[in-house]
Short mmCIF file of C-alpha atoms in Angstrom, two decimals:
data_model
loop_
_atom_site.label_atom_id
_atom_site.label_comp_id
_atom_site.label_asym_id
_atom_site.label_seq_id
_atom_site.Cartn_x
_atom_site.Cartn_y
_atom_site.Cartn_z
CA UNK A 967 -39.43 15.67 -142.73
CA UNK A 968 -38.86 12.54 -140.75
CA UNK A 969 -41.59 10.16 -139.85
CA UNK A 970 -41.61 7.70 -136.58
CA UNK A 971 -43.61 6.57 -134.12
CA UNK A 972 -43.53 6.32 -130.43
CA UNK A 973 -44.33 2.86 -127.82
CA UNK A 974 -46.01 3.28 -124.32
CA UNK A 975 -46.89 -0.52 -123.68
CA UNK A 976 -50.48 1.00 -122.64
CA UNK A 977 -53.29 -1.70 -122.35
CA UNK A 978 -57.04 -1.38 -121.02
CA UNK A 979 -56.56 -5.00 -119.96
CA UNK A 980 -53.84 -4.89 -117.93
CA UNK A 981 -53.40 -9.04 -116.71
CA UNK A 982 -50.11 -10.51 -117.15
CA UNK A 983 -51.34 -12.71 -120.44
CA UNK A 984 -52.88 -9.54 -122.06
CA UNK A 985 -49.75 -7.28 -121.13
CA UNK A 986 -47.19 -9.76 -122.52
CA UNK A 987 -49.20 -10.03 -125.42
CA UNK A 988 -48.92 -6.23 -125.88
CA UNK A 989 -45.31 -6.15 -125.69
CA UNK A 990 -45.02 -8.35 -128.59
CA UNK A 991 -47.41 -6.77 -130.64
CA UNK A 992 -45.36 -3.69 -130.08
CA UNK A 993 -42.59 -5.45 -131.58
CA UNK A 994 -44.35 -6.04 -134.56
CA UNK A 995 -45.32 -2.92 -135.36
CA UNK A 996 -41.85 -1.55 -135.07
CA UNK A 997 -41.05 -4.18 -137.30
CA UNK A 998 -43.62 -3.54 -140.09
CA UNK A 999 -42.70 0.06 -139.54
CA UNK A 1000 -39.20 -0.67 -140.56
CA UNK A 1001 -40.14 -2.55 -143.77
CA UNK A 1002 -42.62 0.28 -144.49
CA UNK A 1003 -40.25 3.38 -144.24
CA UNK A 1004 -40.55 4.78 -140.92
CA UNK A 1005 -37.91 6.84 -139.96
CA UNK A 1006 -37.25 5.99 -136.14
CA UNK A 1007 -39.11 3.79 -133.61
CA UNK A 1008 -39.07 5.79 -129.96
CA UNK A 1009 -39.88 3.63 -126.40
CA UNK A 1010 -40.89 5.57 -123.28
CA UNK A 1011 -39.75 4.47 -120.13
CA UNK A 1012 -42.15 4.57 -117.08
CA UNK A 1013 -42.44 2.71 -113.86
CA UNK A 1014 -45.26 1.30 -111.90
CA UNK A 1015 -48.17 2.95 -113.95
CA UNK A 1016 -50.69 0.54 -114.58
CA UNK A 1017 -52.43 1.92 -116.44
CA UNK A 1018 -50.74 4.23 -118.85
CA UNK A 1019 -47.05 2.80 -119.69
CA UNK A 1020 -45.88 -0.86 -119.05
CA UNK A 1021 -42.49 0.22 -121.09
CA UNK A 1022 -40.25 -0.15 -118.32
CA UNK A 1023 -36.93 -1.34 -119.61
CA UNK A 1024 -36.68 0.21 -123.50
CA UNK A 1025 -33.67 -0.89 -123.46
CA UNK A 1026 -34.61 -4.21 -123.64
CA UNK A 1027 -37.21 -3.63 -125.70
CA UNK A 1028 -35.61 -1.36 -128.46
CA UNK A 1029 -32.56 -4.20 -128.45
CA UNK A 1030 -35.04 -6.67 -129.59
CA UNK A 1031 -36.43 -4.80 -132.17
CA UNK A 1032 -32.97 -3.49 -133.26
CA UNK A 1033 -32.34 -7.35 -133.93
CA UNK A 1034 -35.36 -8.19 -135.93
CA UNK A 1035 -35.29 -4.75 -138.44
CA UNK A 1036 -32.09 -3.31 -140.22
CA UNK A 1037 -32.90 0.30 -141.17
CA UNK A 1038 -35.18 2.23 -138.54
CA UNK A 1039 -33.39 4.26 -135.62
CA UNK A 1040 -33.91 3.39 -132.78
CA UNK A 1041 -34.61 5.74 -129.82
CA UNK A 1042 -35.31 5.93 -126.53
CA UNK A 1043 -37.91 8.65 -125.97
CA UNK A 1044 -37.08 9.02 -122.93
CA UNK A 1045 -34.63 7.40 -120.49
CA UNK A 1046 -35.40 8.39 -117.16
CA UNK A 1047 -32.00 10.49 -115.85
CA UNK A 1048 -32.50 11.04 -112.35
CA UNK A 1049 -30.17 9.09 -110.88
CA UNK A 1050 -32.08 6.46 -108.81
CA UNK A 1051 -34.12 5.50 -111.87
CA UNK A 1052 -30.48 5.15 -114.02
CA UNK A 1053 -26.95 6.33 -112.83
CA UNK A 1054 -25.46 7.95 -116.13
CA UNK A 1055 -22.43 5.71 -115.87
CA UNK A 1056 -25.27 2.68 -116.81
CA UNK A 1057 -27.43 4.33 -118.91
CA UNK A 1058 -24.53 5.37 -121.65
CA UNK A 1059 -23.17 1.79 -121.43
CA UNK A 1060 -26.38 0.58 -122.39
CA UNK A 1061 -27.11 3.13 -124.77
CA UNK A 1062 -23.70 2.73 -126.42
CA UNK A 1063 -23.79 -1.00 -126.58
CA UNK A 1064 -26.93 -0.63 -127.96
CA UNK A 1065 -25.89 1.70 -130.63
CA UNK A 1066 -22.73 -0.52 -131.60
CA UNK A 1067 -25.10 -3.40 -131.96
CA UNK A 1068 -27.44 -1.82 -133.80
CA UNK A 1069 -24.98 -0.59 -136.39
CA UNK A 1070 -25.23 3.37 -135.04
CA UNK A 1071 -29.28 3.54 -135.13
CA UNK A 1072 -29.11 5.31 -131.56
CA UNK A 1073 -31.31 8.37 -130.53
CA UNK A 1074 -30.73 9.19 -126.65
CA UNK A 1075 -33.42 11.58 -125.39
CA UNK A 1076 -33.68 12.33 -121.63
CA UNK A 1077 -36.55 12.46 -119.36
CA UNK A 1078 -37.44 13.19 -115.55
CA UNK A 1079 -39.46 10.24 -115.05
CA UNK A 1080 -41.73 12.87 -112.15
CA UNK A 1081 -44.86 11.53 -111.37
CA UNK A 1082 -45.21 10.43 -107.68
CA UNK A 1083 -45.62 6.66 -108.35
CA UNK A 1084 -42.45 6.75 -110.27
CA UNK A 1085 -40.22 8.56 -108.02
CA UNK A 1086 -41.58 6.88 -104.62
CA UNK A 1087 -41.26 4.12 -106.14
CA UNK A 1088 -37.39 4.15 -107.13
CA UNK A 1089 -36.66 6.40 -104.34
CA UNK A 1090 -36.13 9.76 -106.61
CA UNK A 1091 -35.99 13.01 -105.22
CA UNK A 1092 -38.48 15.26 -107.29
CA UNK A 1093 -36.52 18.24 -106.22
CA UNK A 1094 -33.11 17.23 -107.83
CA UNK A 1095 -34.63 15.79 -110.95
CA UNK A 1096 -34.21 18.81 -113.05
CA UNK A 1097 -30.00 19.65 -111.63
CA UNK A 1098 -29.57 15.55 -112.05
CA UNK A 1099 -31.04 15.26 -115.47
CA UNK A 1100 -28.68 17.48 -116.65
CA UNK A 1101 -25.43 16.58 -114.79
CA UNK A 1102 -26.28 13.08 -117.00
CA UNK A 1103 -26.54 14.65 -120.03
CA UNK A 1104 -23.64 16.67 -119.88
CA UNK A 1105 -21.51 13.38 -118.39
CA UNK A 1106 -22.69 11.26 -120.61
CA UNK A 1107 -21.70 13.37 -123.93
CA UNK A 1108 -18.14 14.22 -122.46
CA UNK A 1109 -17.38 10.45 -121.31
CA UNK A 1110 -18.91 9.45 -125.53
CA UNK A 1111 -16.58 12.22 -127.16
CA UNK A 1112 -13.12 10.80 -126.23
CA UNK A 1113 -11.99 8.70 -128.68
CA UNK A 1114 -10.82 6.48 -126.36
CA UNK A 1115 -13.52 5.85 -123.48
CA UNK A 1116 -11.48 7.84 -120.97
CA UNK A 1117 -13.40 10.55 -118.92
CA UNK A 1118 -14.08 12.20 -115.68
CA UNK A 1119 -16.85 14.61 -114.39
CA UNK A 1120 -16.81 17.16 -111.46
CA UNK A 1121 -19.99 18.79 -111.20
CA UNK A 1122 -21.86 19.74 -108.26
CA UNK A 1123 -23.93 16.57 -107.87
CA UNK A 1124 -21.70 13.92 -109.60
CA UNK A 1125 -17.49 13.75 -108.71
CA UNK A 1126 -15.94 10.59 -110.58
CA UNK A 1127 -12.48 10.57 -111.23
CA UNK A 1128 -10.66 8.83 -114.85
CA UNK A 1129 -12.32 5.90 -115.78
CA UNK A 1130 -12.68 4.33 -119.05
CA UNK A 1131 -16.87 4.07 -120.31
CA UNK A 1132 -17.41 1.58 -122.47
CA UNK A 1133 -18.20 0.30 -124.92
CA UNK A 1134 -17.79 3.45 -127.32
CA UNK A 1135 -20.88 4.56 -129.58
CA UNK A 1136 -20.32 3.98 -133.13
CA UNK A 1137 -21.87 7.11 -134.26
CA UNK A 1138 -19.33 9.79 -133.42
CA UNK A 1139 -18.88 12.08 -131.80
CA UNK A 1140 -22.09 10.57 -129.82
CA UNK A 1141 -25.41 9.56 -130.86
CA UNK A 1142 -28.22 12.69 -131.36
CA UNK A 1143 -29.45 14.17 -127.69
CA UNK A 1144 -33.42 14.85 -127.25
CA UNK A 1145 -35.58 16.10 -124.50
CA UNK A 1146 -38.66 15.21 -123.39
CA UNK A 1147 -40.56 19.10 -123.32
CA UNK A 1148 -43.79 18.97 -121.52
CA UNK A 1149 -43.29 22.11 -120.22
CA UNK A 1150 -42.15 25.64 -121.81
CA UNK A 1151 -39.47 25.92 -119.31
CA UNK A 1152 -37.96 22.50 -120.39
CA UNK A 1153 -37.98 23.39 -123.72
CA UNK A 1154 -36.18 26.49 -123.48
CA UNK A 1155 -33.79 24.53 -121.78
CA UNK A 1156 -33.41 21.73 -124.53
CA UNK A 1157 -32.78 24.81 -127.13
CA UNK A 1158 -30.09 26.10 -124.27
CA UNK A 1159 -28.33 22.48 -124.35
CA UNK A 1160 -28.41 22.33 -127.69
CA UNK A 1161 -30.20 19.24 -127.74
CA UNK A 1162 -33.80 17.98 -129.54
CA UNK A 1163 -37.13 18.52 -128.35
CA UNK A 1164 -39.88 15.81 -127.93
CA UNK A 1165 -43.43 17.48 -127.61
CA UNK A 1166 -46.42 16.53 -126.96
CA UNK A 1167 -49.30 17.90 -129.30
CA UNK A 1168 -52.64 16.89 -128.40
CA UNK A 1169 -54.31 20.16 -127.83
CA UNK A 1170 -53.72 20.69 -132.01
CA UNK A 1171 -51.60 22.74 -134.48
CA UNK A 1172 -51.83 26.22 -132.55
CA UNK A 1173 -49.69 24.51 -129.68
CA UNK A 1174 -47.23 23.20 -131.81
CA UNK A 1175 -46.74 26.16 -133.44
CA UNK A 1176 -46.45 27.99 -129.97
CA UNK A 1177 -43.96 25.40 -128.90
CA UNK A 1178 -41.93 25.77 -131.82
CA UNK A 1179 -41.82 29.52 -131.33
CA UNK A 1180 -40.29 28.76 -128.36
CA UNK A 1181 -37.57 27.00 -128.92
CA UNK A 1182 -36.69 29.27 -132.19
CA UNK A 1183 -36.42 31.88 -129.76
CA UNK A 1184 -34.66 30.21 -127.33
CA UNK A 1185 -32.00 28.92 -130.00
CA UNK A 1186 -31.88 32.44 -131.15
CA UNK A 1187 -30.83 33.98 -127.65
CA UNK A 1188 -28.38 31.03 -126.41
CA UNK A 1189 -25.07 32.08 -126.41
CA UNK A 1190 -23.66 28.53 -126.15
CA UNK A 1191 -22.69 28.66 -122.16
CA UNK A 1192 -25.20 25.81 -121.36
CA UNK A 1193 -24.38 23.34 -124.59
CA UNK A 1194 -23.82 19.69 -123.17
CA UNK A 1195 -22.00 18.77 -125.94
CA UNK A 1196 -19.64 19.91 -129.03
CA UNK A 1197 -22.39 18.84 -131.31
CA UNK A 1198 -25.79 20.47 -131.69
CA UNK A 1199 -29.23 18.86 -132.26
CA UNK A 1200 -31.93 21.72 -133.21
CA UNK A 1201 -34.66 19.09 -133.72
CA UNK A 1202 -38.17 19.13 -132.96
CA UNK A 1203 -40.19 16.01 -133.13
CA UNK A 1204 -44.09 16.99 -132.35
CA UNK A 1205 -46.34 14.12 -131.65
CA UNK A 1206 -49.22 13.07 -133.85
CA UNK A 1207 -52.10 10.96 -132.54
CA UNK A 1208 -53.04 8.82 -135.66
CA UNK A 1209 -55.60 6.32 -136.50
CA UNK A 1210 -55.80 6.02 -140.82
CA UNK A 1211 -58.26 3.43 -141.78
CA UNK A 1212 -60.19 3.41 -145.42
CA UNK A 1213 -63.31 3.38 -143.15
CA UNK A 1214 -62.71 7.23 -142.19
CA UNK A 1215 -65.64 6.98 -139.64
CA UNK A 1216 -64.01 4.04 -138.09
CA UNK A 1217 -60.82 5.03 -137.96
CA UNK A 1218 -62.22 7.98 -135.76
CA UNK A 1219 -64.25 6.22 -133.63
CA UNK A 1220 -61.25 4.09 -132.78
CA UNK A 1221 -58.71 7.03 -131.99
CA UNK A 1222 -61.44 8.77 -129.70
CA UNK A 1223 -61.41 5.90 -127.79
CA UNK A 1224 -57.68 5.65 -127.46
CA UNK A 1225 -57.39 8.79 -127.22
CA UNK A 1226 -59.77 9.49 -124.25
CA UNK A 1227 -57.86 6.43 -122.82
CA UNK A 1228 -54.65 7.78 -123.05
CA UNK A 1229 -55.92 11.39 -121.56
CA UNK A 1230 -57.72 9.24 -118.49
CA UNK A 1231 -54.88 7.80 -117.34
CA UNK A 1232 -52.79 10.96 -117.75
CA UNK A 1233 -55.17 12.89 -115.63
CA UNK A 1234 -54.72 10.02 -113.12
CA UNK A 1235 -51.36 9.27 -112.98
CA UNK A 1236 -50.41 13.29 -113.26
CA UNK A 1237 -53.16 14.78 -111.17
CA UNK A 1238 -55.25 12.35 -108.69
CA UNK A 1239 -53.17 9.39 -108.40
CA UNK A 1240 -52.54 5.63 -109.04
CA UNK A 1241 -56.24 4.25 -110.78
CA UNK A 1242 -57.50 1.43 -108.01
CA UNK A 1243 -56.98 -1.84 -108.85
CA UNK A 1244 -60.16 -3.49 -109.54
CA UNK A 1245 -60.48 -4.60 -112.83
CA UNK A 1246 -61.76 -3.02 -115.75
CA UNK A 1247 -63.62 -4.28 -118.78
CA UNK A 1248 -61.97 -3.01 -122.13
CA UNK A 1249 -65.37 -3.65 -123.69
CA UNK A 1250 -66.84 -1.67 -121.04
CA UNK A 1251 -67.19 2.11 -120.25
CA UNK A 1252 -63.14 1.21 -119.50
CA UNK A 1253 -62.31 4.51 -117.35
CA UNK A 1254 -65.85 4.90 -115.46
CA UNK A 1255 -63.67 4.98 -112.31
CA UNK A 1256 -61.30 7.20 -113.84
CA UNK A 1257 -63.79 10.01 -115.28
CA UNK A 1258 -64.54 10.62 -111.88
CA UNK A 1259 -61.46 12.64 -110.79
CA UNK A 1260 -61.17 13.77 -114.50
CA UNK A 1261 -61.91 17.12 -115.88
CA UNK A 1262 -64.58 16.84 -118.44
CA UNK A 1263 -62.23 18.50 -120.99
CA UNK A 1264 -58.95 18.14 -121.08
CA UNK A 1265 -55.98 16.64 -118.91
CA UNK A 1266 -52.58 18.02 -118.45
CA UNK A 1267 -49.21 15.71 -118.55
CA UNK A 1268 -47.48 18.99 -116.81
CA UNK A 1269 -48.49 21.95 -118.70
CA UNK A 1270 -49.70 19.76 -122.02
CA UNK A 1271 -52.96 19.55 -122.85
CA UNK A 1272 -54.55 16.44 -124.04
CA UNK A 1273 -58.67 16.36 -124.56
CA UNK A 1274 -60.72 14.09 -123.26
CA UNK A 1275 -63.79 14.82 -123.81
CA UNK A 1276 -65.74 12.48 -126.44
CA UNK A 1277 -68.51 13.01 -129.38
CA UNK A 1278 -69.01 14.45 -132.67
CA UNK A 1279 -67.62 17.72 -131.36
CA UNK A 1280 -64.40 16.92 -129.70
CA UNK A 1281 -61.61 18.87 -130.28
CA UNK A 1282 -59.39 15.34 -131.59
CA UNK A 1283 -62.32 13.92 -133.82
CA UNK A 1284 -61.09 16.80 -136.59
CA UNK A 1285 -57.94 18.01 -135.44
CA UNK A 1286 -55.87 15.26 -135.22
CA UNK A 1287 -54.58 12.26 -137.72
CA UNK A 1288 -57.89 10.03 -137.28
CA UNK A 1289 -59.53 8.85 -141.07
CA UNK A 1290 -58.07 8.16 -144.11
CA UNK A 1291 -55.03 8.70 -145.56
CA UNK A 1292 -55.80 11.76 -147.16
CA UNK A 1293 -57.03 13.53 -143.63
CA UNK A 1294 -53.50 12.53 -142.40
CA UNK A 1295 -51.66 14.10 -145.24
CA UNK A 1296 -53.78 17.39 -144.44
CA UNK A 1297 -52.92 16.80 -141.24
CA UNK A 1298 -49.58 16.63 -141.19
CA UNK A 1299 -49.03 19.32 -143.88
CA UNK A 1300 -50.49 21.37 -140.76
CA UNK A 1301 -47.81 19.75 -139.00
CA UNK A 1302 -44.74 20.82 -141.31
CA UNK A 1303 -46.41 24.42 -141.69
CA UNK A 1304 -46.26 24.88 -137.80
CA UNK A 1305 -42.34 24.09 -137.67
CA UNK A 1306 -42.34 20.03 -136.64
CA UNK A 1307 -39.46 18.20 -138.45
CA UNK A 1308 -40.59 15.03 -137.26
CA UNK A 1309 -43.73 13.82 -137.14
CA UNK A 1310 -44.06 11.28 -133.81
CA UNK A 1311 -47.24 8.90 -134.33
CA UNK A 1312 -48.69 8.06 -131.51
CA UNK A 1313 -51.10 4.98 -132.62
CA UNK A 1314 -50.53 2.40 -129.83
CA UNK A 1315 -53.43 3.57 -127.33
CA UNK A 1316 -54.68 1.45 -124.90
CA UNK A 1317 -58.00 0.64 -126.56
CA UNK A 1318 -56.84 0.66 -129.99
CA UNK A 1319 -56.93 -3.39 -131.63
CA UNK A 1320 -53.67 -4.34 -133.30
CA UNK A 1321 -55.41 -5.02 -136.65
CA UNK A 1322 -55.99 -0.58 -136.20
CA UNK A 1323 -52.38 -0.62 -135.17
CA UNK A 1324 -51.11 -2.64 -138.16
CA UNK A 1325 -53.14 -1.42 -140.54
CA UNK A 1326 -52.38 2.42 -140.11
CA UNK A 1327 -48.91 1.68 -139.97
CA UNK A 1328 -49.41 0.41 -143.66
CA UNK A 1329 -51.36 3.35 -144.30
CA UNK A 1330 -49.04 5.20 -143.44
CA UNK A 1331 -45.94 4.04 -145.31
CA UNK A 1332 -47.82 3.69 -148.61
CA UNK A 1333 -49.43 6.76 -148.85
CA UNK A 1334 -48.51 9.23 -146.19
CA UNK A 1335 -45.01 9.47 -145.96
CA UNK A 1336 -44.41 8.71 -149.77
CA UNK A 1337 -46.63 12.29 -150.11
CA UNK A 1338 -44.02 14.24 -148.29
CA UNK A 1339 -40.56 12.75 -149.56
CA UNK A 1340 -39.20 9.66 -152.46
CA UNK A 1341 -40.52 6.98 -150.82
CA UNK A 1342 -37.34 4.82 -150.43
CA UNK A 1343 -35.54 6.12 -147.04
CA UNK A 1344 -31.89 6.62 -146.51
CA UNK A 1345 -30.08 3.83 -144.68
CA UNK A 1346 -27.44 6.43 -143.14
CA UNK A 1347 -27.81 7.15 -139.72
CA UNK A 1348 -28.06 11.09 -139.34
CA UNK A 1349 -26.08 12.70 -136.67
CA UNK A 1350 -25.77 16.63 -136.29
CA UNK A 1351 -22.93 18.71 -137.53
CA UNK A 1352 -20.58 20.13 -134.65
CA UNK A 1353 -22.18 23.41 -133.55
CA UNK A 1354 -24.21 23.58 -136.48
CA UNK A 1355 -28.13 23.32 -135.66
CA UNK A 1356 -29.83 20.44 -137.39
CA UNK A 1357 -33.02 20.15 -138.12
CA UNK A 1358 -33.11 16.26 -139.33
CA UNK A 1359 -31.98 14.60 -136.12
#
């Protein structure tokens, strides 16, 4: 079982002083989750969304906390593929350099980056996101497997002739390939590439059980035409919303909040549109505006479902990682018996204070993940075995 935790950049208080504060107290929670055995620190990358993600260069991001911790992996969860958002060519130099420099800590998952702010706003194509997605993947991991940096690609949407990419990854062949899956069909098709899933899990243990059905039974009917690569990464990391304070009400109270937060802007950005500009009081009814176009229940980020509504009855209040450290544990024993090996926190809401943030990291490494395995983590990188599935990517 690994253990990590995943960066959006989201803020309620979106003004230049409170954002760049939020950026840096990112940073030090993927710091203090290095010191306190975290597994892997993942960074989304989004464009343009207000409201829900100010993460948009990881790279830069996940470089600086590469140079301030020594252990964690570090992994980008996702990078955007389509082409206009990052030609492949750029996106495996970065990665690569980033993976040298880091002393092989590199995770490379791969996203479509498809709401309509997003791709109007880098000029993307929503129609070829899917074909271009995986012409990079499959690019990418040929240019990283030669020894030497030399490579071409001929495929229907990209036609480059020998080059040399560079720098080359440490980790070899390549670093470990992940999808974002917020859809079934995507996830089939990260068990046909052979590569790991990323899923969302909001809606509770029954759909990340469902999910993970899925992709063992896609695994089990590949035949191995539509691998990108020589390796093979049968992970699945399943996101964990998480609050763990020694206040158990508290800690509940504070990951509604968040949570409803996070779903808000989801139903905007994925369903209505961009939120309007006027600014919103975090102290306030924050998403007033918002609830408007928002389905009392439950929002979808494409076919996930992520609750919304709030009160003693809410799906998240008891189904989720919110309370003490012991309700996490029996959470995430939930977790392990529905199929997740990897168990993505999700604690930097929108709403949520850092002292929350800080303090359930602690949590966290002294008495969560110490349940589940010896406390002191491995400081080898783990990369899959060639065309062997692996389960600890």
């Amino acid at each position: 079982m690994k253990f990590s935790m995943i960066f959006e950049a989201q803020m309620a208080d979106p003004t230049a002083a409170h954002e760049a504060q939020v950026l840096r107290d990112c940073v030090e929670q993927a710091v203090l989750a290095d010191q306190v055995g975290f597994d892997t620190v993942w960074a989304v990358e989004h464009h343009g969304l207000k409201w829900y993600a100010h993460m948009s260069a990881p790279e830069i991001f996940l470089t600086w906390v590469a140079a301030q911790t020594s252990r964690i992996r570090i992994g980008h969860g996702v990078v955007c593929m389509p082409f206009n958002f990052n030609h492949p060519v750029r996106a495996a130099e970065r990665a690569a350099m980033l993976d040298v420099l880091s002393g092989g800590r590199l995770n490379l998952g791969a996203g479509r980056g498809a709401t309509a702010v997003e791709t109007s706003m880098c000029g993307v194509d929503p129609e070829r996101t899917q074909q271009e997605v995986e012409e990079s993947l499959r690019m990418i991991a040929a240019a990283w497997q030669d020894p030497d940096g030399e490579f071409e690609y001929h495929g229907e949407l990209l036609d480059i002739g020998p080059h040399h990419l560079l720098p080359r990854p440490v980790q070899r062949p390549h670093p470990p390939l992940f999808m974002a899956c917020t859809r079934k069909d995507t996830l089939r098709q990260a068990a046909e590439y052979g590569i790991g899933a990323l899923v969302l899990g909001f809606a509770g243990i029954e759909e990340i059980a469902e999910l993970r059905r899925i992709y063992d039974e896609a695994i089990a009917a590949r035949t191995g035409e539509r691998f990108v690569s020589t390796v093979v990464n049968d992970h699945f990391a399943a996101l964990c919303p998480t609050i763990v304070l020694d206040d158990r009400e508290r800690a509940r109270r504070i990951g509604a909040r968040g949570q409803r937060f996070f779903a808000q802007s989801i139903k905007y950005y994925y369903g209505a549109g961009p939120v309007p500009d006027e600014a919103v009081d975090p102290a306030a009814d924050e998403m007033a505006r918002m609830r408007e176009a928002a389905d009392e229940h439950v929002a979808y980020l494409h076919e996930a479902k992520i609750p919304v509504k709030t009160g003693a009855t809410a799906i998240f209040n008891t189904e989720h990682a919110y309370g003490t450290a012991e309700d996490a544990i029996a959470y995430v024993e939930r977790l392990a018996a529905a199929g997740a090996d990897e168990i993505l926190c999700l604690i930097q809401m929108g709403t949520v204070p850092q002292e929350a943030c800080l303090e359930t990291i602690r949590q966290w490494g002294e008495k969560v993940i110490p349940h589940f395995r010896d406390s002191r983590p491995s400081r080898e990188p783990v990369v899959p075995n060639e065309r062997e599935g692996s389960r600890n990517g």
